[in-house]
PDB file of C-alpha atoms in Angstrom:
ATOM      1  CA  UNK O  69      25.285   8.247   9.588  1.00 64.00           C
ATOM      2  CA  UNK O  70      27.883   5.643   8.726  1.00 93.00           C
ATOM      3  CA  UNK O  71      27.069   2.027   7.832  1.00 98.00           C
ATOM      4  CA  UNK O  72      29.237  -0.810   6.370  1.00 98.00           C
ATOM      5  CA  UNK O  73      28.176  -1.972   3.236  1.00 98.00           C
ATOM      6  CA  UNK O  74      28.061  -6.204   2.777  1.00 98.00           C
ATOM      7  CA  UNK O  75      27.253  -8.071  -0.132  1.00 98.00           C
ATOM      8  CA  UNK O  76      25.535 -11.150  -1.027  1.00 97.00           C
ATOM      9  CA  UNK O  77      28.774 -13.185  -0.842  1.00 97.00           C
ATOM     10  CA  UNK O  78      30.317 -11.480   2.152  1.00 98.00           C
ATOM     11  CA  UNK O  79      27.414 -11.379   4.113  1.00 98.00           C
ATOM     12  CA  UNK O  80      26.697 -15.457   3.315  1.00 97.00           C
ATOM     13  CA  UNK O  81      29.825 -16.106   4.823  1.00 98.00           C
ATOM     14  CA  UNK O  82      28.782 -14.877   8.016  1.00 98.00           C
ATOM     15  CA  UNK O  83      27.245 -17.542  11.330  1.00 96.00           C
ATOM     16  CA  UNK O  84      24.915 -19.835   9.887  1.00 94.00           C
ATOM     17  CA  UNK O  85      23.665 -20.558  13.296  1.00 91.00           C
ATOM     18  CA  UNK O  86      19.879 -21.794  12.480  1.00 89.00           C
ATOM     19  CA  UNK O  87      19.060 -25.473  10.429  1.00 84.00           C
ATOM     20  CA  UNK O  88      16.820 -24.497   7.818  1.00 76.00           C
ATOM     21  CA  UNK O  89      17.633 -27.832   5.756  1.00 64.00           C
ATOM     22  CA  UNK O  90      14.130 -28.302   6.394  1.00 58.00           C
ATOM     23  CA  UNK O  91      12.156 -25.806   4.050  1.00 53.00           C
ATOM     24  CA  UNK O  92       9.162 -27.351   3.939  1.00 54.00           C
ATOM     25  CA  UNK O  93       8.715 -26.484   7.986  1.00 59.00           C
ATOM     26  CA  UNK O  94       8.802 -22.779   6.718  1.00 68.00           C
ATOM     27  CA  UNK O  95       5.702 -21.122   5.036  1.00 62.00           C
ATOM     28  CA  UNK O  96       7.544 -18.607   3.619  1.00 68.00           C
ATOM     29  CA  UNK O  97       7.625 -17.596   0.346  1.00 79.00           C
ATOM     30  CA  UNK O  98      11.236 -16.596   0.296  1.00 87.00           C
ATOM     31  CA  UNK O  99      14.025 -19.157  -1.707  1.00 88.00           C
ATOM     32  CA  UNK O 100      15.977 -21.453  -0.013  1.00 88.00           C
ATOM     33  CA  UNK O 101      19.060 -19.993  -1.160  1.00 91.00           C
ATOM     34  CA  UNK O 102      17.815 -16.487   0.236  1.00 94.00           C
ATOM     35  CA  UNK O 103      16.949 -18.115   3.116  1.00 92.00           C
ATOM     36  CA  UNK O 104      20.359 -19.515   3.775  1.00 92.00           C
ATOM     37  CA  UNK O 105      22.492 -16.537   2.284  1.00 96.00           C
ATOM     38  CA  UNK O 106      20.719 -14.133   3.689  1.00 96.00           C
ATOM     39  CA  UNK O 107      18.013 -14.849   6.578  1.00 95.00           C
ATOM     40  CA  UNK O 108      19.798 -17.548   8.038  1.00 95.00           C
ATOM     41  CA  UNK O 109      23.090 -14.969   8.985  1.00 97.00           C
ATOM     42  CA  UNK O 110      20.534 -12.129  10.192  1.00 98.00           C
ATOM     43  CA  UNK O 111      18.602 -14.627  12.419  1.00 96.00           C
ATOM     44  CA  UNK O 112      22.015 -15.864  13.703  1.00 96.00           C
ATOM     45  CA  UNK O 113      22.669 -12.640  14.366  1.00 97.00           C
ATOM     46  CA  UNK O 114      19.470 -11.237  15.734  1.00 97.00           C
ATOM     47  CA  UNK O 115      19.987 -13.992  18.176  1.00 96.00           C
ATOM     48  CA  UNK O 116      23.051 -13.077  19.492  1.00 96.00           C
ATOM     49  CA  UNK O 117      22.213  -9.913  20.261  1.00 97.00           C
ATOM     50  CA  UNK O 118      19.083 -11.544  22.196  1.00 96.00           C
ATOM     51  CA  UNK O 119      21.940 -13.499  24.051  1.00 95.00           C
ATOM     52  CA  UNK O 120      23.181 -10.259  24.852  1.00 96.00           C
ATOM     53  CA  UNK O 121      20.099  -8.557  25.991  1.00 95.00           C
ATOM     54  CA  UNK O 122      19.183 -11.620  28.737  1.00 93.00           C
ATOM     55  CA  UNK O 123      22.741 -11.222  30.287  1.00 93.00           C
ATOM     56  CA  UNK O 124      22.360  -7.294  30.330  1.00 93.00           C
ATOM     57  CA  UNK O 125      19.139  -7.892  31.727  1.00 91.00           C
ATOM     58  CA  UNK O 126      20.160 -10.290  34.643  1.00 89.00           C
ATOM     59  CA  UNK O 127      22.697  -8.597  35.158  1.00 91.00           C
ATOM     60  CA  UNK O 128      20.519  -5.170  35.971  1.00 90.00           C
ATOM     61  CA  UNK O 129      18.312  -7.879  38.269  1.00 88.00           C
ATOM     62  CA  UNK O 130      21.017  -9.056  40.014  1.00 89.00           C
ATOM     63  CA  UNK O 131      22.829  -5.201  40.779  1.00 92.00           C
ATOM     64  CA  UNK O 132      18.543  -4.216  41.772  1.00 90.00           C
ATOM     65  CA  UNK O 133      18.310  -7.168  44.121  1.00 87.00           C
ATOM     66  CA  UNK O 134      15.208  -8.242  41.979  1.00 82.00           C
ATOM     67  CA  UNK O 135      14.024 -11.125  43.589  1.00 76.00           C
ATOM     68  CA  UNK O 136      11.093 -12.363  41.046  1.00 72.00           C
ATOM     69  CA  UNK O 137      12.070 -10.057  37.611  1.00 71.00           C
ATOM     70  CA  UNK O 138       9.882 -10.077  35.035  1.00 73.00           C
ATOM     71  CA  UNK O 139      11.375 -11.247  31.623  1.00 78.00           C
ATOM     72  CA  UNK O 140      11.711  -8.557  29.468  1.00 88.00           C
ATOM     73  CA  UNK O 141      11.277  -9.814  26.081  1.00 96.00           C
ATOM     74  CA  UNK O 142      13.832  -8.509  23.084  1.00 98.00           C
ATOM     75  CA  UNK O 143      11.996  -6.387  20.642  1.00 98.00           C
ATOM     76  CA  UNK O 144      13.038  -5.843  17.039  1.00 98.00           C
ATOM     77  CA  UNK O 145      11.473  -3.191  14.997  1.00 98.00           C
ATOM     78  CA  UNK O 146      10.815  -2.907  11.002  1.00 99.00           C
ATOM     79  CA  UNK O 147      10.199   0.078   9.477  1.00 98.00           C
ATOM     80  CA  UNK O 148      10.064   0.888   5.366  1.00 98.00           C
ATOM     81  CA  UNK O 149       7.358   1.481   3.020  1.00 98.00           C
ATOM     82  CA  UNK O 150       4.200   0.366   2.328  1.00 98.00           C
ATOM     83  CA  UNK O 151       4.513  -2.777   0.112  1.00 97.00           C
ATOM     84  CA  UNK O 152       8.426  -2.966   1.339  1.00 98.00           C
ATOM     85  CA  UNK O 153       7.127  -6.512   2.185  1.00 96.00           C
ATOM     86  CA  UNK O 154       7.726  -5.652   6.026  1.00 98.00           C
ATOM     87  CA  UNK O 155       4.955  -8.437   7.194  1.00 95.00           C
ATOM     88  CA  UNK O 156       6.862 -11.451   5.155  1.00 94.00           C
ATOM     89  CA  UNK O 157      10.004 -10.038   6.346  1.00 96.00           C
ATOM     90  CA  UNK O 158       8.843  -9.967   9.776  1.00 97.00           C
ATOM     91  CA  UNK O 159       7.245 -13.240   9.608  1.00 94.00           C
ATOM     92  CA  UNK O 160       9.870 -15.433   7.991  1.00 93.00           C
ATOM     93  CA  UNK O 161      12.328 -14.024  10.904  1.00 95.00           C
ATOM     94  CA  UNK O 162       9.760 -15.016  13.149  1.00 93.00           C
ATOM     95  CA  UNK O 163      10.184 -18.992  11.662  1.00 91.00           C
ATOM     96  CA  UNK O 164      13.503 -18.534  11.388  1.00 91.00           C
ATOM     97  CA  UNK O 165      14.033 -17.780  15.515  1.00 93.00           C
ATOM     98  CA  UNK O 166      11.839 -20.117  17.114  1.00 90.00           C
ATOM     99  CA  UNK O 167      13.395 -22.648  14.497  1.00 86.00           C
ATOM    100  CA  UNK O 168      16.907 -21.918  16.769  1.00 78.00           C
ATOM    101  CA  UNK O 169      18.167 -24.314  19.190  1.00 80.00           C
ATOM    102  CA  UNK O 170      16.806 -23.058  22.471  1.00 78.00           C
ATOM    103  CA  UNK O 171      13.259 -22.887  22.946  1.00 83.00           C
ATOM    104  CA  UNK O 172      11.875 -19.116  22.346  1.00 93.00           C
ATOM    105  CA  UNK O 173       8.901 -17.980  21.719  1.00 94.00           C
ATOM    106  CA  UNK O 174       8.308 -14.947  19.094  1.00 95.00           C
ATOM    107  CA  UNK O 175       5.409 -12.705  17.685  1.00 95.00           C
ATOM    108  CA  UNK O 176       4.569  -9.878  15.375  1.00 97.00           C
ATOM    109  CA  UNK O 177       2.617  -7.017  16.278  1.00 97.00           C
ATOM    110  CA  UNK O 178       2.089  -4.530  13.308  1.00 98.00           C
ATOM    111  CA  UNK O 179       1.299  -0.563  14.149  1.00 97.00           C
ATOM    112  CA  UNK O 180      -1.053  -0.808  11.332  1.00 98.00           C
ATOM    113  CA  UNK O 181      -3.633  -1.958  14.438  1.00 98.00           C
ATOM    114  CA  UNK O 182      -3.376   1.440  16.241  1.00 98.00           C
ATOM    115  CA  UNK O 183      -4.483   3.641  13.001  1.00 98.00           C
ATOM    116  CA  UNK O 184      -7.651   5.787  13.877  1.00 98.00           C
ATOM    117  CA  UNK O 185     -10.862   3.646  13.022  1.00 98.00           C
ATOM    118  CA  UNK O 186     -12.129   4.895   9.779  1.00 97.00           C
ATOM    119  CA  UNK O 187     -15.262   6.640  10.988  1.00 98.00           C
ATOM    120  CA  UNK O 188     -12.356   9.150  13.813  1.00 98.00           C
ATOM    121  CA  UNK O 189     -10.191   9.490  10.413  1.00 98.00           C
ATOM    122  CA  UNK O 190     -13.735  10.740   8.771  1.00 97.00           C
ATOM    123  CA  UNK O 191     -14.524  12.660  11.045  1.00 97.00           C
ATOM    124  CA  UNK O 192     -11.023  14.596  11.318  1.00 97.00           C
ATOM    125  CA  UNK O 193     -10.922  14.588   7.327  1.00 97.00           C
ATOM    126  CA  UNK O 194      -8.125  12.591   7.512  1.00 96.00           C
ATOM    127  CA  UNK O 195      -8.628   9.382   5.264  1.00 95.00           C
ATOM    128  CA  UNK O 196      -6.204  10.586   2.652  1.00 94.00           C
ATOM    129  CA  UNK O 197      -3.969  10.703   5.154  1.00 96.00           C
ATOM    130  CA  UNK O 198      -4.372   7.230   6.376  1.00 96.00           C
ATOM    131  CA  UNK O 199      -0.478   6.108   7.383  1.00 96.00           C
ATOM    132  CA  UNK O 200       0.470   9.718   8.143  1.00 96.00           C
ATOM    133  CA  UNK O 201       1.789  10.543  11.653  1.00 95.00           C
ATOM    134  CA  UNK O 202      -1.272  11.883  12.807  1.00 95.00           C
ATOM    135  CA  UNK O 203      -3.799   9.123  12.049  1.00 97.00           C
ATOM    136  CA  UNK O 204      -2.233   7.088  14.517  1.00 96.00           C
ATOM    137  CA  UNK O 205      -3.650   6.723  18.051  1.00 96.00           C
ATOM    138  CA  UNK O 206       0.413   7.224  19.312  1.00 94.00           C
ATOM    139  CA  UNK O 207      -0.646   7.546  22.846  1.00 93.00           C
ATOM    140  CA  UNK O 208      -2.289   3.480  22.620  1.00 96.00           C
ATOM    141  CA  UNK O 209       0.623   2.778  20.817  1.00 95.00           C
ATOM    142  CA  UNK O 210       3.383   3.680  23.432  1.00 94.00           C
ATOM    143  CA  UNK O 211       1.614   2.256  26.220  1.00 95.00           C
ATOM    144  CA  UNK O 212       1.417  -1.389  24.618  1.00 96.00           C
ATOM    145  CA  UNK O 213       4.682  -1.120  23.648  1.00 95.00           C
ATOM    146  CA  UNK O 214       5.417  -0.319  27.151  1.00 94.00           C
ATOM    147  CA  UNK O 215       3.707  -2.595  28.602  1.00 95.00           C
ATOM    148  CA  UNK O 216       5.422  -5.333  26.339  1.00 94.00           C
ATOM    149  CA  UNK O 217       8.207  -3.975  26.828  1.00 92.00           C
ATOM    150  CA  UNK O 218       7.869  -4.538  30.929  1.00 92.00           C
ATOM    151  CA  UNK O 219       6.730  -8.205  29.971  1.00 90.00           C
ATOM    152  CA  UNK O 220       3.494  -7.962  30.275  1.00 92.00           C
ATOM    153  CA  UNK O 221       0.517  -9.479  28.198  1.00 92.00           C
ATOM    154  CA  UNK O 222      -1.396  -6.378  26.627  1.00 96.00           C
ATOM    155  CA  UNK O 223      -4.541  -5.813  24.286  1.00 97.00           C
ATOM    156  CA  UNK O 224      -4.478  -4.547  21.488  1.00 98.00           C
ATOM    157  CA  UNK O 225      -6.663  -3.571  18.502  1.00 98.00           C
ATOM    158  CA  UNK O 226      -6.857  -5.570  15.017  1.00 98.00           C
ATOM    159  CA  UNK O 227      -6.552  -3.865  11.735  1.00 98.00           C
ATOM    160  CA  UNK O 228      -7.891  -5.389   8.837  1.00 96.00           C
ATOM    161  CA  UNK O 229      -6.614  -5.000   5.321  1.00 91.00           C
ATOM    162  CA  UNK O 230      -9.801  -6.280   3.540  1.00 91.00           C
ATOM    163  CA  UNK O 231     -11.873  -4.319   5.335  1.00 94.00           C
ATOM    164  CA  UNK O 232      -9.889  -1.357   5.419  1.00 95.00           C
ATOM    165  CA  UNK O 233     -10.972  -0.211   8.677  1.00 97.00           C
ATOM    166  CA  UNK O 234     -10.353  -1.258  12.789  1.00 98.00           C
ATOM    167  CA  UNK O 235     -12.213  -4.208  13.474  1.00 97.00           C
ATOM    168  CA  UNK O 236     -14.800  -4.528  16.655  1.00 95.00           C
ATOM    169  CA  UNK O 237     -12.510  -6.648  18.795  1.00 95.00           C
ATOM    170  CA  UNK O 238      -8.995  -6.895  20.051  1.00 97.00           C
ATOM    171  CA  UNK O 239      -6.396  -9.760  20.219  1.00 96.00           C
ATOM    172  CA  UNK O 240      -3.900 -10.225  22.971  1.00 97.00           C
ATOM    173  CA  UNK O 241      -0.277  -9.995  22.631  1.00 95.00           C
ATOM    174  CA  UNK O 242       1.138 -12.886  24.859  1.00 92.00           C
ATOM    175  CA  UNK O 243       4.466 -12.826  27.135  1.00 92.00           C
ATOM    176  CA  UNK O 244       7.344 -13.345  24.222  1.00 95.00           C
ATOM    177  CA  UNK O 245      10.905 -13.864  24.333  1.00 96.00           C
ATOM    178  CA  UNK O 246      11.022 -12.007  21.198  1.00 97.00           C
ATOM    179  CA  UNK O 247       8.714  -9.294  19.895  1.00 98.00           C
ATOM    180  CA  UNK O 248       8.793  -8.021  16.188  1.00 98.00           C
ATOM    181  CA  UNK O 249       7.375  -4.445  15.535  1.00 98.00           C
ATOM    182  CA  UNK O 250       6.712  -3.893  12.190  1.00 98.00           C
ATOM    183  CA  UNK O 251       5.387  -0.715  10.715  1.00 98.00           C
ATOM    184  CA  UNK O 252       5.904   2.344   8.237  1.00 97.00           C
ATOM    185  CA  UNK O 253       6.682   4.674  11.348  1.00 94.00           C
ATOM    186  CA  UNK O 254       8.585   2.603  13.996  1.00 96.00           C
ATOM    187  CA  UNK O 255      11.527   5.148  13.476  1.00 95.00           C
ATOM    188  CA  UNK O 256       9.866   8.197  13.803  1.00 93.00           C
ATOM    189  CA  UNK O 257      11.093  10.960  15.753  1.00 85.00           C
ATOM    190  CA  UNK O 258       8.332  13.676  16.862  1.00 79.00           C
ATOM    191  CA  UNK O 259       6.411  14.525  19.203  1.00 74.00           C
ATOM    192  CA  UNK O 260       3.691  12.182  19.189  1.00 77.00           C
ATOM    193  CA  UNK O 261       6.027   9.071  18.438  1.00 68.00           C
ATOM    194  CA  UNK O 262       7.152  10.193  22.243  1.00 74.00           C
ATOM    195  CA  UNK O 263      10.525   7.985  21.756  1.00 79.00           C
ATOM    196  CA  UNK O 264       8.880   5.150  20.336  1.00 88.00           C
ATOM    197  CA  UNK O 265      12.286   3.908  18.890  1.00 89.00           C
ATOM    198  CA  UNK O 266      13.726   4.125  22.266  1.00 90.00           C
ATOM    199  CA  UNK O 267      11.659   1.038  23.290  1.00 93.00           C
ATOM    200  CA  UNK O 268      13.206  -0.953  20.682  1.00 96.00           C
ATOM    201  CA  UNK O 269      16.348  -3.199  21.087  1.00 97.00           C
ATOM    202  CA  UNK O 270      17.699  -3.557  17.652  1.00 98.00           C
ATOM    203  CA  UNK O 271      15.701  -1.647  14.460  1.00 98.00           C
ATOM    204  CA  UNK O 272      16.048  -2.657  10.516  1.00 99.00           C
ATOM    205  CA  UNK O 273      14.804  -0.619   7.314  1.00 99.00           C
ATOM    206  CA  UNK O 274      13.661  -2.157   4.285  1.00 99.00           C
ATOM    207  CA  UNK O 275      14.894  -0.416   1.600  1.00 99.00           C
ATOM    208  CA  UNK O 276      13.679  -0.520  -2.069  1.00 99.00           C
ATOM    209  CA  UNK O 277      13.009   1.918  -5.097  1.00 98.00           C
ATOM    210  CA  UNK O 278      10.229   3.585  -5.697  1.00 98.00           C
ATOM    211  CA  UNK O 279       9.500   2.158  -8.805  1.00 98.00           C
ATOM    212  CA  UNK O 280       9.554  -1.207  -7.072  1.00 99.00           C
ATOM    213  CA  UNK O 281       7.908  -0.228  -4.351  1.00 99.00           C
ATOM    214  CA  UNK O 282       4.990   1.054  -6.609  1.00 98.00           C
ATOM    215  CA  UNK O 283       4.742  -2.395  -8.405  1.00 98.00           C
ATOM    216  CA  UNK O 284       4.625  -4.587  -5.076  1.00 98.00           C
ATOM    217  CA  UNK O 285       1.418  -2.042  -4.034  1.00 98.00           C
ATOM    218  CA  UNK O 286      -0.320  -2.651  -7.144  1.00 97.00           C
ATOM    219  CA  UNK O 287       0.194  -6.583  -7.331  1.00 96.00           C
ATOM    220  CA  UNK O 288      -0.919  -6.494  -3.357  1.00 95.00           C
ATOM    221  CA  UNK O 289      -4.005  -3.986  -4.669  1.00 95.00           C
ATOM    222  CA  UNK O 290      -4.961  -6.552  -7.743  1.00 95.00           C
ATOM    223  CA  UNK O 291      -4.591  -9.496  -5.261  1.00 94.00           C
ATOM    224  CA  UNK O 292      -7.076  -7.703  -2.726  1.00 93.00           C
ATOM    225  CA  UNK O 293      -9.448  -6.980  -5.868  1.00 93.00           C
ATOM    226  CA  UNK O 294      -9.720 -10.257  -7.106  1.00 93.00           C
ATOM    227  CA  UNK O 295      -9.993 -11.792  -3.578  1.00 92.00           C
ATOM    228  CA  UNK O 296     -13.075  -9.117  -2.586  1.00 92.00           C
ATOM    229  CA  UNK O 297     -14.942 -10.419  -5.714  1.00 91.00           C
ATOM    230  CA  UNK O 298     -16.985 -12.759  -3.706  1.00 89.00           C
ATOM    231  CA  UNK O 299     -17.242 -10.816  -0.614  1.00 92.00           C
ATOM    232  CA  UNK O 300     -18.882  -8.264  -0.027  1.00 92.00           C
ATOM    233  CA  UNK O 301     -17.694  -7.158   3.406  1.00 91.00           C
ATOM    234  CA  UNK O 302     -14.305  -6.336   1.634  1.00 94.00           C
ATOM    235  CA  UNK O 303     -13.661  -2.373   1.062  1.00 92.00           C
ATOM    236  CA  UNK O 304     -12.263  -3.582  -2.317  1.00 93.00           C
ATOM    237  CA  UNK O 305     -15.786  -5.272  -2.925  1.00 92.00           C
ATOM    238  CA  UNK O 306     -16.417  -1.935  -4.716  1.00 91.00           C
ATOM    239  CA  UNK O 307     -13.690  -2.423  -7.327  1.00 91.00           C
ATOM    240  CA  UNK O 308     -14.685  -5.520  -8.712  1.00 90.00           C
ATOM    241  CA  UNK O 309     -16.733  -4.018 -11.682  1.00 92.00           C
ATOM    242  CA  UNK O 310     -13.228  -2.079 -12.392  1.00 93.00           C
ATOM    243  CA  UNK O 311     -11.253  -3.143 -15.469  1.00 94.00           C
ATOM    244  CA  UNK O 312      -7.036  -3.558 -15.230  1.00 94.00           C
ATOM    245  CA  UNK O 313      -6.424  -0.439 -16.499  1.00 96.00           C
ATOM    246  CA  UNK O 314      -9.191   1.179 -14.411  1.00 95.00           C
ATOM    247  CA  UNK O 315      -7.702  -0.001 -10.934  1.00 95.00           C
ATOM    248  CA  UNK O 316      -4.131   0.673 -12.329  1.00 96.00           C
ATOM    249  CA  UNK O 317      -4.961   4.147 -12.513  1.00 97.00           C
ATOM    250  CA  UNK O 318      -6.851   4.240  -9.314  1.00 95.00           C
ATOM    251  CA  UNK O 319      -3.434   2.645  -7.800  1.00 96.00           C
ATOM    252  CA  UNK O 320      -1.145   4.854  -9.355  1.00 97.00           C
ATOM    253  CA  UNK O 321      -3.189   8.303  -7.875  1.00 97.00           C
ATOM    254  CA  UNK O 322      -3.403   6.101  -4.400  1.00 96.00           C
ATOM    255  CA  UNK O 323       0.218   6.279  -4.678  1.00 98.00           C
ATOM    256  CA  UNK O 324       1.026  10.087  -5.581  1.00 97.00           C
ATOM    257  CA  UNK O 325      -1.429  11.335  -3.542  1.00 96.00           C
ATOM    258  CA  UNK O 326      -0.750   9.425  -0.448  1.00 96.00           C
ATOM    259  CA  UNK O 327       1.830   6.314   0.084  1.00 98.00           C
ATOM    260  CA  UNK O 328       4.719   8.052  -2.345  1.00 98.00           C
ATOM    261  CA  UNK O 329       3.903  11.609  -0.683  1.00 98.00           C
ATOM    262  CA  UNK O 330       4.158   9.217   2.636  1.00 98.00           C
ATOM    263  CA  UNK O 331       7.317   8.011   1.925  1.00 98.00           C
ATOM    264  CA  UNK O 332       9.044  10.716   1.099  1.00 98.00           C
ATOM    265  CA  UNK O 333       7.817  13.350   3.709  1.00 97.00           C
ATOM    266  CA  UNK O 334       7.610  10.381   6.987  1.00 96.00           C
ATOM    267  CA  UNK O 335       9.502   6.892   5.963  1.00 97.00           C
ATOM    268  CA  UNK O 336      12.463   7.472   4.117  1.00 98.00           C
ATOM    269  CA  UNK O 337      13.994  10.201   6.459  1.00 96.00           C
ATOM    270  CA  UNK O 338      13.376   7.100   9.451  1.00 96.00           C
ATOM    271  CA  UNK O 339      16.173   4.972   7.201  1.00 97.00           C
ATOM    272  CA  UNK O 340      19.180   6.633   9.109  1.00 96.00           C
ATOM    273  CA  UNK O 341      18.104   5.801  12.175  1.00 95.00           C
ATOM    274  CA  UNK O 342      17.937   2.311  11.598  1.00 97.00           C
ATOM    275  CA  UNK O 343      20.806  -0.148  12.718  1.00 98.00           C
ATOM    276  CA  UNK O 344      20.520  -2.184   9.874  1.00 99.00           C
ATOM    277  CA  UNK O 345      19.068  -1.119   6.485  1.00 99.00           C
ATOM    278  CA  UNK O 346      18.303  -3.773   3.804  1.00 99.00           C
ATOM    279  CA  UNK O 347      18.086  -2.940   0.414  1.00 99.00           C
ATOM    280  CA  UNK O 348      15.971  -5.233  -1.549  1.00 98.00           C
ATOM    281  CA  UNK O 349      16.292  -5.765  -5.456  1.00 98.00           C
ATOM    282  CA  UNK O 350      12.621  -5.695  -7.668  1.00 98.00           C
ATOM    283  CA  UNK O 351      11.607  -9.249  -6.982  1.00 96.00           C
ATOM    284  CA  UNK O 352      12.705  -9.145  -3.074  1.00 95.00           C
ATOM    285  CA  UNK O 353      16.279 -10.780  -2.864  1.00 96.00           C
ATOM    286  CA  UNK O 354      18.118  -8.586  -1.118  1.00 98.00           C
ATOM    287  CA  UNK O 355      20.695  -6.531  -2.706  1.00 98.00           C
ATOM    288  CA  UNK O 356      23.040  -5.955   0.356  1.00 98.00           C
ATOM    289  CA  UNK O 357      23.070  -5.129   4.104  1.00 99.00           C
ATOM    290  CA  UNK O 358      24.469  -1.973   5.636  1.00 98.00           C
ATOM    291  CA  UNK O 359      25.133  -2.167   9.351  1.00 98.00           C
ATOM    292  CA  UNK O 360      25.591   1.290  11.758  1.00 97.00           C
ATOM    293  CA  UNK O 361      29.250   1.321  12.180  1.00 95.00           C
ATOM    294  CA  UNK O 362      29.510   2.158  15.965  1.00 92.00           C
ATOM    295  CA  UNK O 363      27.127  -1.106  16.151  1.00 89.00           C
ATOM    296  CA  UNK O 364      29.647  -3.892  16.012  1.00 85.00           C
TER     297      UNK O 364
END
């Protein structure tokens, strides 16, 4: 599929439509000068097209004779690897929107919560394929998408990285303006997915190489390690006794056997279906920005 390539200094030339002269109001990690070249154009953007999606919206109201419509919120989905950095991507959008003139309210909600609990994985003999297509629960999936997507307030479960595992309760996703998606499959076609990218408005990838993509896992695995050492309700509790070299390995046959087999086999053929793929240099700048052509 087609895409036009921008750079860095094409792309920073585009809208600058947000005031981020504030950075300390953002808890982001990201630059200022990243945010301004290069988040501050997409969020311009992204709200645009939410611009475009209200008036296509009451306009569909208005042709329906809907009296009392519900708002149907805008939803953006994320897709790329694990480590891509999805979550900080998602969440410094999420700053940068609700940072926008008019008054919108945004979330994230991350398919890592619909993954099998451990103990169904377990009992399928699945846990080596944890992130595969088939250790998610798809059809709980689709229906709080769709039942976001109708703008309606839905529960849904919580997946925790320390623990490694679904945790006993759920949270509720509120009424948004904006919804963010984020996960390693929200561009999968197959049967299970039943259309999930259908239900999304506008979808990006997060592109990196492997090699960099392998590093960002095992700083996120060492940070998990060292944070565990004191708690024992972490699944990397286990680790702690492990020396550098001894988790490196560990990391690196994570990797082969599951989130680089993963990637290759379920995430990276996902990239061409995304509207907007951004490929991201080893310490997370981004590189450039490749839009569909038949989307502008």
């Amino acid at each position: 599929m087609p895409y036009i390539v921008f750079d860095r200094p094409k792309w920073s030339t585009f809208p600058h439509d947000i005031s981020i002269d504030e950075k300390e109001h953002f808890s982001t990690m990201i630059a200022e000068q990243e945010l301004s070249d290069i988040y501050n154009p997409l969020g311009s953007l992204l709200l645009r097209l939410y611009t475009l999606h209200q008036e296509r919206s009451t306009a569909l109201e208005q042709f329906f004779h809907q009296d009392t419509p519900a708002p149907k919120p805008f939803i953006i989905g994320i897709a790329g690897s694990v480590a891509a950095g999805k979550s900080t991507f998602a969440n410094t959008l999420i700053q940068l929107l609700t940072a926008a003139d008019q008054p919108l309210k945004a979330t994230v909600l991350s398919t890592d919560h619909f993954l099998f609990p451990n103990h169904v994985l377990k009992e399928g003999n699945m846990m080596d394929l944890k992130g595969f297509p088939e250790s998610y629960d798809w059809d709980k999936l689709i229906h709080a998408l769709h039942q976001i997507k109708l703008g309606k307030r839905t529960n849904v479960p919580i997946y925790s990285h320390e623990t490694y595992d679904i945790l006993d309760h759920e949270q509720t996703i509120e009424k948004a303006d904006i919804i963010i998606v984020e996960g390693i499959n929200t561009l999968q076609y197959h049967s299970q997915a039943q259309g999930l990218p259908k239900l999304l408005d506008v979808t990006i990838y997060l592109d990196a190489e492997e090699r960099d993509l392998f590093q960002w896992f095992w700083k996120r695995i060492s940070e998990l390690k060292k944070k565990a050492e004191q708690d024992p309700t972490s699944y990397y509790h286990a680790f702690k006794e492990k020396s550098e070299a001894e988790l490196l390995q560990l990391a690196q046959g994570v990797w082969d056997k599951v989130n680089g087999r993963n990637l290759y086999e379920h995430i990276l053929p996902t990239r061409s279906h995304a509207d907007i793929i951004i490929k991201k240099r080893s310490d997370h700048t981004i590189e450039n920005i490749k839009i569909r052509d038949t989307f502008i």
